Amino acid sequence: WKDLIEFKRNRIALLFSLIFPILLIGMFGLIFQDTTSSLTNVSVGMLNDDNVEYGNQIVAIISTISPEPTSIRLIEVTTLSMAEEQILSAEITAAVIIPQNFSSSINNQKQARIIIVTDPSNPTISLALAQFFNEIIDVVSDQISKEFLETGNPNINSDFILNPLSI
């Protein structure tokens, strides 16, 4: 009992033993938020400089796939500099840029790149958007690979090439 009475009288020990851990838990909760719940009412700029088969396919997939109905709003931008200006002015959070030679690179069986520009001032949303777009690009990339393998050589089993092992 004597130790408890001394502990109760020592306010600094009481502060560090009870209140300080609660503050730390709250800080960690704010720092390490759930990234999937942060994608609500996020405006994303879309720049399709390709406007051909695969560029339009990417735009259609991104505009139809969304984790929640109100999570991502696509806003059309006309240039990369316009997208960067809108990110700096907080009109949009990120921009997806499909370059001019995107479809021709795929048709020539060269790796095509999509540029994603995010707002560095909000790393949580930037990380969540990067994950979201990476998942979409992985799915589309697998579809394109499968399509090329199926039409390129009829003797190749595209399911085996894409997934040589299964459980």
Coordinates of N, CA and C in Angstrom, one line a residue, residues 6-156:
E6 N 2.7 6.4 -2.5 CA 3.9 7.2 -3.0 C 3.7 7.5 -4.5
F7 N 3.3 6.4 -5.2 CA 3.1 6.5 -6.7 C 2.0 7.6 -7.0
K8 N 0.9 7.6 -6.2 CA -0.2 8.5 -6.4 C 0.3 9.9 -6.1
R9 N 1.2 10.2 -5.2 CA 1.6 11.5 -4.9 C 2.7 12.0 -5.9
N10 N 3.4 11.1 -6.5 CA 4.4 11.5 -7.5 C 3.7 11.8 -8.8
R11 N 3.4 13.0 -9.1 CA 2.6 13.3 -10.4 C 3.4 13.1 -11.7
I12 N 4.7 13.2 -11.7 CA 5.5 13.0 -12.9 C 5.4 11.5 -13.2
A13 N 5.6 10.6 -12.2 CA 5.5 9.2 -12.4 C 4.1 8.8 -12.9
L14 N 3.1 9.4 -12.3 CA 1.7 9.1 -12.8 C 1.5 9.5 -14.2
L15 N 2.1 10.7 -14.6 CA 1.9 11.2 -16.0 C 2.6 10.2 -17.0
F16 N 3.8 9.9 -16.7 CA 4.6 9.0 -17.6 C 4.0 7.6 -17.6
S17 N 3.4 7.1 -16.6 CA 2.9 5.7 -16.5 C 1.5 5.6 -17.1
L18 N 0.7 6.6 -17.0 CA -0.7 6.4 -17.5 C -1.0 7.3 -18.7
I19 N -0.8 8.5 -18.6 CA -1.2 9.4 -19.7 C -0.3 9.4 -20.9
F20 N 1.0 9.3 -20.7 CA 1.9 9.3 -21.8 C 1.7 8.1 -22.8
P21 N 1.5 6.9 -22.3 CA 1.2 5.7 -23.2 C -0.1 6.0 -24.0
I22 N -1.1 6.6 -23.4 CA -2.3 6.9 -24.2 C -2.1 7.9 -25.3
L23 N -1.3 8.9 -25.0 CA -0.9 9.8 -26.1 C -0.1 9.2 -27.2
L24 N 0.8 8.3 -26.8 CA 1.6 7.6 -27.9 C 0.7 6.7 -28.7
I25 N -0.2 6.0 -28.1 CA -1.1 5.2 -28.9 C -1.9 6.0 -29.9
G26 N -2.4 7.2 -29.4 CA -3.1 8.1 -30.3 C -2.3 8.6 -31.5
M27 N -1.0 8.9 -31.2 CA -0.1 9.4 -32.2 C 0.1 8.3 -33.3
F28 N 0.4 7.1 -32.8 CA 0.6 6.0 -33.8 C -0.6 5.7 -34.6
G29 N -1.8 5.9 -34.0 CA -3.0 5.7 -34.8 C -3.2 6.7 -35.9
L30 N -2.8 8.0 -35.6 CA -2.9 9.0 -36.6 C -1.8 8.8 -37.7
I31 N -0.6 8.4 -37.3 CA 0.5 8.3 -38.3 C 0.2 7.1 -39.2
F32 N -0.1 5.9 -38.7 CA -0.3 4.7 -39.4 C -1.8 4.4 -39.7
Q33 N -2.4 5.2 -40.5 CA -3.8 5.1 -40.8 C -4.0 3.9 -41.8
D34 N -5.2 3.4 -41.9 CA -5.6 2.5 -42.9 C -5.6 3.1 -44.2
T35 N -4.8 2.7 -45.2 CA -4.7 3.4 -46.5 C -6.0 3.2 -47.3
T36 N -6.7 2.1 -47.2 CA -7.9 1.9 -48.0 C -9.0 2.8 -47.6
S37 N -9.1 3.2 -46.4 CA -10.2 4.0 -46.0 C -9.9 5.5 -46.3
S38 N -8.7 5.8 -46.7 CA -8.3 7.2 -47.0 C -8.7 7.6 -48.5
L39 N -9.2 6.6 -49.3 CA -9.6 6.9 -50.6 C -11.1 7.3 -50.7
T40 N -11.4 8.4 -50.1 CA -12.8 8.9 -50.2 C -12.8 10.4 -50.8
N41 N -13.6 10.6 -51.8 CA -13.6 11.9 -52.5 C -12.3 12.4 -52.9
V42 N -11.6 11.5 -53.6 CA -10.2 11.8 -54.1 C -10.4 12.2 -55.6
S43 N -9.9 13.3 -56.0 CA -9.9 13.7 -57.4 C -8.6 13.4 -58.1
V44 N -8.7 12.7 -59.2 CA -7.6 12.3 -59.9 C -7.7 12.8 -61.4
G45 N -6.6 13.4 -61.8 CA -6.6 13.9 -63.2 C -6.2 12.8 -64.1
M46 N -6.8 12.8 -65.3 CA -6.6 11.7 -66.3 C -6.1 12.4 -67.6
L47 N -5.0 12.1 -68.1 CA -4.4 12.6 -69.3 C -4.1 11.4 -70.3
N48 N -4.9 11.3 -71.3 CA -4.7 10.2 -72.3 C -4.2 10.9 -73.6
D49 N -2.9 10.9 -73.7 CA -2.2 11.4 -74.9 C -2.2 10.4 -76.0
D50 N -2.6 9.2 -75.7 CA -2.5 8.1 -76.7 C -3.8 8.0 -77.5
N51 N -5.0 8.0 -76.9 CA -6.3 8.0 -77.6 C -6.4 6.9 -78.7
V52 N -5.7 5.8 -78.4 CA -5.8 4.7 -79.3 C -6.2 3.5 -78.5
E53 N -6.2 2.3 -79.1 CA -6.8 1.1 -78.5 C -6.4 0.9 -77.0
Y54 N -5.2 0.7 -76.6 CA -4.8 0.4 -75.3 C -4.9 1.6 -74.3
G55 N -4.6 2.8 -74.8 CA -4.8 4.0 -73.9 C -6.3 4.2 -73.5
N56 N -7.2 4.0 -74.5 CA -8.6 4.1 -74.2 C -9.1 3.0 -73.3
Q57 N -8.5 1.8 -73.4 CA -8.8 0.7 -72.6 C -8.4 0.9 -71.1
I58 N -7.2 1.5 -70.9 CA -6.8 1.8 -69.5 C -7.7 2.9 -68.9
V59 N -8.1 3.9 -69.7 CA -9.0 5.0 -69.2 C -10.3 4.4 -68.8
A60 N -10.9 3.5 -69.7 CA -12.2 2.9 -69.4 C -12.1 2.0 -68.1
I61 N -11.1 1.3 -68.0 CA -11.0 0.4 -66.8 C -10.8 1.3 -65.5
I62 N -10.0 2.3 -65.5 CA -9.8 3.1 -64.4 C -11.1 3.9 -64.0
S63 N -11.9 4.3 -65.0 CA -13.1 5.0 -64.7 C -14.2 4.1 -64.2
T64 N -14.1 2.8 -64.5 CA -15.2 1.9 -64.0 C -14.9 1.2 -62.7
I65 N -13.6 1.0 -62.5 CA -13.2 0.3 -61.3 C -12.9 1.3 -60.2
S66 N -13.5 1.1 -59.0 CA -13.2 2.0 -57.9 C -13.5 1.2 -56.7
P67 N -12.7 1.4 -55.6 CA -13.0 0.6 -54.4 C -14.4 0.9 -53.8
E68 N -14.9 2.1 -53.9 CA -16.2 2.5 -53.4 C -16.8 3.5 -54.4
P69 N -18.1 3.6 -54.5 CA -18.7 4.5 -55.6 C -18.3 5.9 -55.4
T70 N -18.0 6.4 -54.2 CA -17.6 7.8 -54.1 C -16.2 8.0 -53.8
S71 N -15.3 7.1 -54.1 CA -13.9 7.2 -53.7 C -13.1 8.0 -54.6
I72 N -13.1 7.7 -55.9 CA -12.2 8.3 -56.9 C -13.1 9.0 -58.0
R73 N -12.8 10.3 -58.2 CA -13.4 11.1 -59.3 C -12.4 11.4 -60.3
L74 N -12.6 11.0 -61.5 CA -11.7 11.3 -62.6 C -12.0 12.7 -63.2
I75 N -11.0 13.5 -63.4 CA -11.1 14.8 -64.0 C -10.1 14.9 -65.1
E76 N -10.6 15.2 -66.3 CA -9.8 15.3 -67.5 C -8.8 16.5 -67.5
V77 N -7.6 16.2 -67.7 CA -6.6 17.3 -67.9 C -6.0 17.2 -69.3
T78 N -5.5 18.3 -69.8 CA -5.0 18.3 -71.2 C -3.5 18.2 -71.3
T79 N -2.7 18.7 -70.3 CA -1.3 18.6 -70.4 C -0.7 18.2 -69.0
L80 N 0.5 17.7 -69.1 CA 1.2 17.4 -67.9 C 1.4 18.6 -67.0
S81 N 1.8 19.7 -67.5 CA 2.0 20.9 -66.7 C 0.7 21.3 -66.0
M82 N -0.5 21.2 -66.7 CA -1.8 21.5 -66.2 C -2.1 20.6 -65.0
A83 N -1.7 19.3 -65.1 CA -1.9 18.3 -64.1 C -1.1 18.7 -62.8
E84 N 0.2 19.0 -63.1 CA 1.1 19.4 -62.0 C 0.6 20.7 -61.3
E85 N 0.1 21.7 -62.0 CA -0.5 22.9 -61.4 C -1.7 22.6 -60.6
Q86 N -2.6 21.7 -61.1 CA -3.8 21.3 -60.3 C -3.4 20.6 -59.1
I87 N -2.4 19.8 -59.1 CA -1.9 19.1 -57.9 C -1.4 20.1 -56.9
L88 N -0.6 21.0 -57.3 CA 0.0 22.0 -56.4 C -1.1 22.9 -55.8
S89 N -2.2 23.2 -56.6 CA -3.3 24.0 -56.1 C -4.4 23.2 -55.3
A90 N -4.1 21.9 -55.2 CA -5.0 21.0 -54.5 C -6.4 20.8 -55.1
E91 N -6.4 21.0 -56.4 CA -7.7 20.7 -57.2 C -7.8 19.2 -57.4
I92 N -6.7 18.6 -57.6 CA -6.6 17.1 -57.8 C -5.5 16.6 -56.8
T93 N -5.7 15.3 -56.5 CA -4.7 14.7 -55.6 C -3.6 14.0 -56.4
A94 N -3.9 13.5 -57.5 CA -2.9 12.8 -58.4 C -3.3 12.9 -59.8
A95 N -2.4 12.5 -60.7 CA -2.7 12.5 -62.1 C -2.2 11.2 -62.7
V96 N -2.9 10.6 -63.7 CA -2.5 9.5 -64.4 C -2.3 9.9 -65.8
I97 N -1.0 9.7 -66.3 CA -0.7 10.2 -67.7 C -0.4 9.0 -68.5
I98 N -1.1 8.8 -69.6 CA -0.8 7.8 -70.6 C -0.1 8.5 -71.8
P99 N 1.2 8.2 -72.0 CA 1.9 8.9 -73.0 C 1.5 8.6 -74.4
Q100 N 1.9 9.4 -75.3 CA 1.5 9.4 -76.7 C 1.8 8.0 -77.4
N101 N 2.9 7.4 -77.1 CA 3.3 6.2 -77.8 C 2.9 4.9 -77.1
F102 N 1.9 5.0 -76.2 CA 1.6 3.9 -75.3 C 1.1 2.7 -76.1
S103 N 0.1 2.8 -77.0 CA -0.4 1.7 -77.8 C 0.6 1.2 -78.8
S104 N 1.3 2.1 -79.4 CA 2.3 1.6 -80.4 C 3.4 0.9 -79.7
S105 N 3.8 1.2 -78.5 CA 4.8 0.4 -77.8 C 4.3 -1.0 -77.5
I106 N 3.1 -1.1 -77.1 CA 2.5 -2.4 -76.8 C 2.4 -3.2 -78.1
N107 N 2.0 -2.6 -79.2 CA 1.9 -3.3 -80.5 C 3.2 -3.8 -81.0
N108 N 4.3 -3.0 -80.7 CA 5.6 -3.4 -81.1 C 6.3 -4.3 -80.1
Q109 N 5.5 -4.7 -79.1 CA 6.0 -5.6 -78.0 C 7.2 -5.0 -77.2
K110 N 7.0 -3.7 -76.9 CA 8.0 -3.0 -76.1 C 7.2 -2.6 -74.8
Q111 N 7.9 -2.5 -73.7 CA 7.3 -2.1 -72.5 C 6.8 -0.7 -72.5
A112 N 5.5 -0.6 -72.2 CA 4.8 0.8 -72.2 C 4.7 1.2 -70.8
R113 N 4.9 2.5 -70.6 CA 4.9 3.1 -69.2 C 3.7 4.0 -69.0
I114 N 3.1 4.0 -67.9 CA 2.1 4.9 -67.5 C 2.7 5.8 -66.3
I115 N 2.5 7.1 -66.4 CA 3.1 8.0 -65.4 C 2.0 8.3 -64.4
I116 N 2.3 8.2 -63.1 CA 1.4 8.5 -62.0 C 2.1 9.6 -61.2
V117 N 1.5 10.8 -61.2 CA 2.1 11.9 -60.4 C 1.1 12.1 -59.2
T118 N 1.7 12.1 -58.0 CA 0.9 12.2 -56.8 C 1.3 13.5 -56.0
D119 N 0.5 13.8 -55.0 CA 0.8 15.0 -54.2 C 1.7 14.5 -53.0
P120 N 2.9 15.0 -53.0 CA 3.8 14.6 -51.9 C 3.5 15.1 -50.5
S121 N 2.6 16.1 -50.4 CA 2.2 16.6 -49.1 C 1.3 15.7 -48.4
N122 N 0.7 14.7 -49.1 CA -0.2 13.8 -48.4 C 0.2 12.4 -48.7
P123 N 1.2 11.9 -47.9 CA 1.8 10.5 -48.3 C 0.8 9.4 -48.1
T124 N -0.1 9.5 -47.2 CA -1.1 8.4 -47.0 C -1.9 8.2 -48.2
I125 N -2.5 9.2 -48.8 CA -3.3 9.1 -50.0 C -2.5 8.8 -51.2
S126 N -1.3 9.3 -51.2 CA -0.4 9.0 -52.4 C 0.0 7.5 -52.4
L127 N 0.2 6.9 -51.2 CA 0.5 5.5 -51.1 C -0.7 4.7 -51.5
A128 N -1.9 5.1 -51.0 CA -3.1 4.3 -51.4 C -3.4 4.4 -52.9
L129 N -3.2 5.6 -53.5 CA -3.5 5.7 -54.9 C -2.4 4.9 -55.7
A130 N -1.2 4.9 -55.3 CA -0.2 4.2 -56.0 C -0.5 2.7 -55.9
Q131 N -0.9 2.2 -54.8 CA -1.3 0.8 -54.7 C -2.5 0.5 -55.6
F132 N -3.5 1.3 -55.5 CA -4.7 1.2 -56.3 C -4.4 1.1 -57.8
F133 N -3.6 2.0 -58.3 CA -3.2 2.0 -59.7 C -2.3 0.9 -60.1
N134 N -1.4 0.5 -59.2 CA -0.5 -0.6 -59.5 C -1.3 -1.9 -59.7
E135 N -2.3 -2.1 -58.8 CA -3.2 -3.3 -59.0 C -3.9 -3.3 -60.3
I136 N -4.4 -2.1 -60.7 CA -5.1 -2.1 -62.0 C -4.2 -2.3 -63.1
I137 N -3.0 -1.7 -63.1 CA -2.0 -1.9 -64.2 C -1.6 -3.4 -64.2
D138 N -1.4 -4.0 -63.1 CA -1.0 -5.5 -63.1 C -2.1 -6.3 -63.8
V139 N -3.4 -6.1 -63.5 CA -4.4 -6.8 -64.1 C -4.5 -6.6 -65.6
V140 N -4.4 -5.3 -66.0 CA -4.4 -5.0 -67.5 C -3.1 -5.6 -68.2
S141 N -2.0 -5.5 -67.5 CA -0.8 -6.1 -68.1 C -0.9 -7.6 -68.3
D142 N -1.5 -8.3 -67.3 CA -1.7 -9.7 -67.5 C -2.7 -10.0 -68.6
Q143 N -3.7 -9.2 -68.8 CA -4.7 -9.4 -69.9 C -4.0 -9.2 -71.2
I144 N -3.1 -8.2 -71.3 CA -2.4 -7.9 -72.6 C -1.5 -9.0 -72.9
S145 N -0.7 -9.5 -71.9 CA 0.2 -10.6 -72.1 C -0.5 -11.8 -72.6
K146 N -1.6 -12.1 -71.9 CA -2.4 -13.3 -72.3 C -2.9 -13.2 -73.8
E147 N -3.4 -12.0 -74.1 CA -3.9 -11.7 -75.5 C -2.7 -11.9 -76.5
F148 N -1.6 -11.4 -76.2 CA -0.5 -11.5 -77.1 C 0.0 -13.0 -77.3
L149 N 0.0 -13.7 -76.2 CA 0.4 -15.1 -76.2 C -0.6 -16.0 -77.0
E150 N -1.9 -15.7 -76.8 CA -2.9 -16.5 -77.5 C -3.0 -16.2 -79.0
T151 N -2.7 -15.0 -79.4 CA -2.8 -14.6 -80.8 C -1.5 -14.8 -81.5
G152 N -0.4 -14.8 -80.8 CA 1.0 -14.9 -81.4 C 1.3 -16.3 -81.9
N153 N 1.0 -17.3 -81.1 CA 1.4 -18.7 -81.5 C 0.3 -19.6 -80.9
P154 N -0.4 -20.3 -81.8 CA -1.5 -21.1 -81.3 C -1.1 -22.3 -80.4
N155 N 0.2 -22.7 -80.5 CA 0.7 -23.8 -79.7 C 1.1 -23.5 -78.3
I156 N 1.1 -22.2 -77.9 CA 1.5 -21.8 -76.6 C 0.2 -21.7 -75.7

